[in-house]
Short mmCIF file of C-alpha atoms in Angstrom, two decimals:
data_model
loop_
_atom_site.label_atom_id
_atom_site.label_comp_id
_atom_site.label_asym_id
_atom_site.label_seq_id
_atom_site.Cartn_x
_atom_site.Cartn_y
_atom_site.Cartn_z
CA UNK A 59 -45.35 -14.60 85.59
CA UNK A 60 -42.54 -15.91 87.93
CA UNK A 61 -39.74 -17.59 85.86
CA UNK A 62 -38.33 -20.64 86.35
CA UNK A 63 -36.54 -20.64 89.76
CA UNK A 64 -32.75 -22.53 89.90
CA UNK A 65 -30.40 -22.85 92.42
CA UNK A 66 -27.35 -22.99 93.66
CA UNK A 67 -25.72 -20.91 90.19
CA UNK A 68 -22.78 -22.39 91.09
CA UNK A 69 -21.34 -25.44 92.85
CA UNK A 70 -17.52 -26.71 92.83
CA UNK A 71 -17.13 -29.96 94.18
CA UNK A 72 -14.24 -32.90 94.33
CA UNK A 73 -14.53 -35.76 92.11
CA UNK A 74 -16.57 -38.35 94.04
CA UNK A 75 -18.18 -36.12 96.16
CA UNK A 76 -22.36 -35.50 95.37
CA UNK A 77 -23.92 -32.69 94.53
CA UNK A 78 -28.18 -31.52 93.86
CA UNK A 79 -29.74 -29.18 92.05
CA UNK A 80 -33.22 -27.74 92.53
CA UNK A 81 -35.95 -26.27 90.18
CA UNK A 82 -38.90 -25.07 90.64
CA UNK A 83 -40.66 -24.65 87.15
CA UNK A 84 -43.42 -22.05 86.39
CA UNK A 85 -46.41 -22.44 87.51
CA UNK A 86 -49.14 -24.40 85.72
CA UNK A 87 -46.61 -26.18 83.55
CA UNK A 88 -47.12 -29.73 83.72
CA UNK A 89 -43.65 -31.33 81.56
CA UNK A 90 -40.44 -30.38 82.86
CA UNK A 91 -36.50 -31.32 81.61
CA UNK A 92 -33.24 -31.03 83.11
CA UNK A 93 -30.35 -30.84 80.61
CA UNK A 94 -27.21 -30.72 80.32
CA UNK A 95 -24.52 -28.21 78.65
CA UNK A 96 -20.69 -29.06 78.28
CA UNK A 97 -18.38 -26.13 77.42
CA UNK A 98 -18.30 -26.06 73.69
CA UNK A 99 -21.51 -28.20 72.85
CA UNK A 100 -25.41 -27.85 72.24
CA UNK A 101 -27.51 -28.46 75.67
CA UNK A 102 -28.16 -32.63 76.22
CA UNK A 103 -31.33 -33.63 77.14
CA UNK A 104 -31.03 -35.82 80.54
CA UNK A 105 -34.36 -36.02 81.82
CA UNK A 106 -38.02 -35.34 80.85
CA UNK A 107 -40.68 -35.07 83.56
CA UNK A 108 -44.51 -35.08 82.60
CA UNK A 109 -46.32 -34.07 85.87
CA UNK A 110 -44.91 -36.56 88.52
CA UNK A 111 -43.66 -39.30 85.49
CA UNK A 112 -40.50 -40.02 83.51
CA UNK A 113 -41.34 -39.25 79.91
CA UNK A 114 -37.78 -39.71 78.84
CA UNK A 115 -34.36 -40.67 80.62
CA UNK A 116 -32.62 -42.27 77.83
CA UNK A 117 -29.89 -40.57 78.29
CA UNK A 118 -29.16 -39.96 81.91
CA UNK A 119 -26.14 -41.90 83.27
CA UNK A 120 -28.59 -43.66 86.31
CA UNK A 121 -25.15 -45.64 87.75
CA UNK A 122 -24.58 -41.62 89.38
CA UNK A 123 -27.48 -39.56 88.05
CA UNK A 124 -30.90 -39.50 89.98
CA UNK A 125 -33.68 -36.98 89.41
CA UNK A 126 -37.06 -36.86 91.01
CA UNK A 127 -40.16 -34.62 90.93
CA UNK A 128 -42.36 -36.42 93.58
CA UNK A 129 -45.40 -34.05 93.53
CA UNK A 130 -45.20 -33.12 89.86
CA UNK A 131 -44.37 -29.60 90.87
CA UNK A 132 -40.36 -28.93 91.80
CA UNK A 133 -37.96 -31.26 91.12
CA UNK A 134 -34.21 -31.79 92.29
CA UNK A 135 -31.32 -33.78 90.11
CA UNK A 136 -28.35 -35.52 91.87
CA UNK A 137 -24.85 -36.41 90.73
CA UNK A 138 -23.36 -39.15 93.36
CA UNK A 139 -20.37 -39.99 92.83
CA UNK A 140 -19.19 -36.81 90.61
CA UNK A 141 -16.48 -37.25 88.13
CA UNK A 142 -14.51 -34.98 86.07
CA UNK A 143 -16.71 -35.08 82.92
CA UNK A 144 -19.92 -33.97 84.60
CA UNK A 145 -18.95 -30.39 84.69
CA UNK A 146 -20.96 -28.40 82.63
CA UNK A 147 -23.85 -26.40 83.08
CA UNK A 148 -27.04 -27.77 84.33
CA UNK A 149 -30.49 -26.24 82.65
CA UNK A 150 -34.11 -26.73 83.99
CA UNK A 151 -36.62 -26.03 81.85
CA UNK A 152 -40.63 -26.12 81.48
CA UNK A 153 -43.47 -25.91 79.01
CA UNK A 154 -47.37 -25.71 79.38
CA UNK A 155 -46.93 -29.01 76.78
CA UNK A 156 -44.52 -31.06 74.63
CA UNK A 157 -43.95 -30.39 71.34
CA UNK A 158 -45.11 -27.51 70.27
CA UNK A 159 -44.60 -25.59 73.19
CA UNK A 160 -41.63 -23.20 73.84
CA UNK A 161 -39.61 -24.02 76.65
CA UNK A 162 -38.94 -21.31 79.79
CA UNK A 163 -35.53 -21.88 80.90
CA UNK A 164 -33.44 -21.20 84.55
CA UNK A 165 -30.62 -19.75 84.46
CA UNK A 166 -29.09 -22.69 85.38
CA UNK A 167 -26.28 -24.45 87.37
CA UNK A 168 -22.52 -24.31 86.53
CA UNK A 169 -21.10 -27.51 88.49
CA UNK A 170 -17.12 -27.53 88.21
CA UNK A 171 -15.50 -30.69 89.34
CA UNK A 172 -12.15 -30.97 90.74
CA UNK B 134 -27.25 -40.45 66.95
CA UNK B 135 -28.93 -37.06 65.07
CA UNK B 136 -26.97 -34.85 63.93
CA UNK B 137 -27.50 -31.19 64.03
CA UNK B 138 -25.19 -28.84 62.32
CA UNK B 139 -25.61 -24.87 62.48
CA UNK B 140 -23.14 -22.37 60.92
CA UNK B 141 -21.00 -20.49 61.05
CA UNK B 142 -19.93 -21.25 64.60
CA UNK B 143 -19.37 -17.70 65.27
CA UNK B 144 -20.02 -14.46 63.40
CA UNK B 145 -18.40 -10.91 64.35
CA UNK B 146 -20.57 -8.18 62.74
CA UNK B 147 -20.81 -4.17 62.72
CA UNK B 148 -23.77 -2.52 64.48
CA UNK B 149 -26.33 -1.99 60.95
CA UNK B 150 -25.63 -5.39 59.49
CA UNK B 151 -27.98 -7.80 58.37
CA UNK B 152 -26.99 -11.77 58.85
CA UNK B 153 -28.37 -14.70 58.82
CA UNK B 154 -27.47 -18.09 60.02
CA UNK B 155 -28.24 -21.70 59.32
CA UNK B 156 -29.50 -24.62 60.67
CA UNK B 157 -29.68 -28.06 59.45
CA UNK B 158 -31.26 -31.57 61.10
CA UNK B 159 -32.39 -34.61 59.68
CA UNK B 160 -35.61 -34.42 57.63
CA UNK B 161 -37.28 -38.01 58.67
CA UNK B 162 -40.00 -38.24 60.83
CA UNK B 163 -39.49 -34.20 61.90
CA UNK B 164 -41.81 -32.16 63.95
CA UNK B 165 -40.95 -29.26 65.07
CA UNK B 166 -38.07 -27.08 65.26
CA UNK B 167 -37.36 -24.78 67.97
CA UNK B 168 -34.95 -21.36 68.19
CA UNK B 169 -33.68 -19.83 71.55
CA UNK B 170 -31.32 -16.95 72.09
CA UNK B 171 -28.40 -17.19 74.86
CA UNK B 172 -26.85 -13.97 76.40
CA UNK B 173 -24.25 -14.76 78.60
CA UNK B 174 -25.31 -15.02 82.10
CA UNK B 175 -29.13 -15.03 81.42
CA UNK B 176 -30.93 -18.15 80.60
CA UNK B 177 -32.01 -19.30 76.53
CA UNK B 178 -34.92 -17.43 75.75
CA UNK B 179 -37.38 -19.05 73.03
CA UNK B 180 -37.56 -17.10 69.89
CA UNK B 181 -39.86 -19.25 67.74
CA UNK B 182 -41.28 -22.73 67.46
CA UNK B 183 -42.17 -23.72 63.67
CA UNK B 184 -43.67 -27.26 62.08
CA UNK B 185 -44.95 -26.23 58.82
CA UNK B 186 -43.14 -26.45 55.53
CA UNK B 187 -41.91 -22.98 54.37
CA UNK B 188 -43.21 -21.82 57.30
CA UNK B 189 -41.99 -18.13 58.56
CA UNK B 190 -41.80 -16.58 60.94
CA UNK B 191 -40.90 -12.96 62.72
CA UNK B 192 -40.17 -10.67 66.28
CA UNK B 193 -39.22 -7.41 65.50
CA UNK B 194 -35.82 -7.32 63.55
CA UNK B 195 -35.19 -11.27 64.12
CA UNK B 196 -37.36 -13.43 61.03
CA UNK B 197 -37.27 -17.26 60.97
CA UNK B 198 -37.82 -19.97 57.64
CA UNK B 199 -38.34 -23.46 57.60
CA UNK B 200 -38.11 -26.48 54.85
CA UNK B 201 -38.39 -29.58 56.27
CA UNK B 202 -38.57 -31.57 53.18
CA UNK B 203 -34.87 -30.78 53.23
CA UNK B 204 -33.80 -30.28 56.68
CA UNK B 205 -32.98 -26.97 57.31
CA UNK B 206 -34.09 -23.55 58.76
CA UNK B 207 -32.42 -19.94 58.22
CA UNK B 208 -32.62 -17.04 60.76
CA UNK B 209 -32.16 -13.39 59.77
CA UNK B 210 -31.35 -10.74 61.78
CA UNK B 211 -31.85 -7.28 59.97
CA UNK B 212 -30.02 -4.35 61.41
CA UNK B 213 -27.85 -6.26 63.88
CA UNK B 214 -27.69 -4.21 67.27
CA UNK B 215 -25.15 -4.08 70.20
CA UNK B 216 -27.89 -5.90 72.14
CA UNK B 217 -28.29 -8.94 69.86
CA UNK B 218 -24.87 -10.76 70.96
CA UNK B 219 -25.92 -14.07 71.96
CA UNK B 220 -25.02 -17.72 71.08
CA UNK B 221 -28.24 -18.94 68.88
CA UNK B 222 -29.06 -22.05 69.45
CA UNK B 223 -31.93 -24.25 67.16
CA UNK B 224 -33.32 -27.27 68.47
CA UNK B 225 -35.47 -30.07 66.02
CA UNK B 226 -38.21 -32.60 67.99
CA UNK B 227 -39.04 -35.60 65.88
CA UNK B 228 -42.31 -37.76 66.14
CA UNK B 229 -42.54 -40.40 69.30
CA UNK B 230 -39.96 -37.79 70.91
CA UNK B 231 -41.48 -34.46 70.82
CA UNK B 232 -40.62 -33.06 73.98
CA UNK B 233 -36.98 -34.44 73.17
CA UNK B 234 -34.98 -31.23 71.61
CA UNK B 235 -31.99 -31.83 69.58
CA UNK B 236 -29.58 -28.95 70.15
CA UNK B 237 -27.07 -27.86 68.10
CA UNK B 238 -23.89 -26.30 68.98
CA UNK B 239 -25.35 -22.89 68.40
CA UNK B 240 -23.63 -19.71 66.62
CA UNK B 241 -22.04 -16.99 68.15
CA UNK B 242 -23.04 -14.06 67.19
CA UNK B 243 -20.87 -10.55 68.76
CA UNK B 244 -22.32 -7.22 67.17
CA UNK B 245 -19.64 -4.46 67.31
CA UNK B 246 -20.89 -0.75 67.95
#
């Protein structure tokens, strides 16, 4: 089966400026999560997708942090205005279920902010 | 805020040796704990999912066990290889948040030839 699909790999921006990322999760899985990985620390969950719904945001920053997934298929995240702190390296991931389920990982986005 | 702690941080090891490496989360209201592997410029890869007290499990040379009465999971790698170097990274879910995964800061692991 096709993994799941991430792009760009890498993205350097100025503080302030915006930035998206894209994923397109394997196929058939209906929950899907985008989080977040600073140098030195475990991966954060931001956001948790089930089909087209938000399962769980409590912890994305929504003043500069959107993330969508409008046909509960793909989904892109957006950082507008970026600051210094947000670089890091941005994971999508998706699983058949929650829970129990293991979860198939991109490779993922490393966003450096300037 | 929970708190998950996995040690050592990093581990250097000769091509043959056996290691292991811990993990420990809060025990309340647990429900699954996850393991991935992390080679540099691949993506995690999931190595097991466990829920079950004493639980254990195993993939090839890589073997996995579980308490959760007191919070903490080992992972053994028998016969380290070149191949194995990887950050490992475990992950708990807890009840009302299962699709929520708690990672820790991972270990290290390089395996010298």
């Amino acid at each position: 089966e096709a993994g799941v699909a991430q792009s760009p790999r890498y993205k350097i921006i100025e503080k302030r400026q915006s930035v998206a990322f894209w994923c397109n999760p394997i196929s058939g899985h209906a929950t899907l999560y985008w989080y977040q990985q600073i140098l030195g620390q475990g991966p954060k969950l931001l956001i948790q997708f089930q089909n087209n719904g938000v399962v769980d945001d409590s912890q994305l920053p929504k003043d500069r942090f959107s993330a969508e997934r409008l046909k509960g298929v793909d989904s892109t995240l957006k950082i507008q205005p970026a600051k210094l702190e947000d670089s890091a390296v941005y994971l999508c991931a998706s699983s058949l279920i929650q829970g129990n389920s293991p979860l198939h990982f991109g490779n993922g986005t490393r966003l450096t902010v300037t | 805020i929970l708190n998950v702690e996995q040690s050592p941080q990093s581990l250097h090891v000769q091509e043959g040796d056996s290691t292991n490496f811990t993990c420990s989360f809060p025990s309340s209201n647990f429900y699954a704990l996850h393991w991935y592997r992390w080679e540099t410029a691949k993506s995690p890869e999931a190595l097991f999912v466990m829920t079950l007290n004493g639980d254990e499990k195993k993939k090839g040379r890589i073997s996995a066990t579980l308490n959760t009465k007191e919070g903490y999971s080992y992972l053994y790698i028998k016969g380290s290889q070149p191949e194995d170097s990887a950050t490992y990274l475990c992950a708990p879910t807890y009840g009302g948040s299962q699709g929520n995964l708690i990672f820790g800061k991972g270990t290290k692991l390089s395996v010298k030839p």
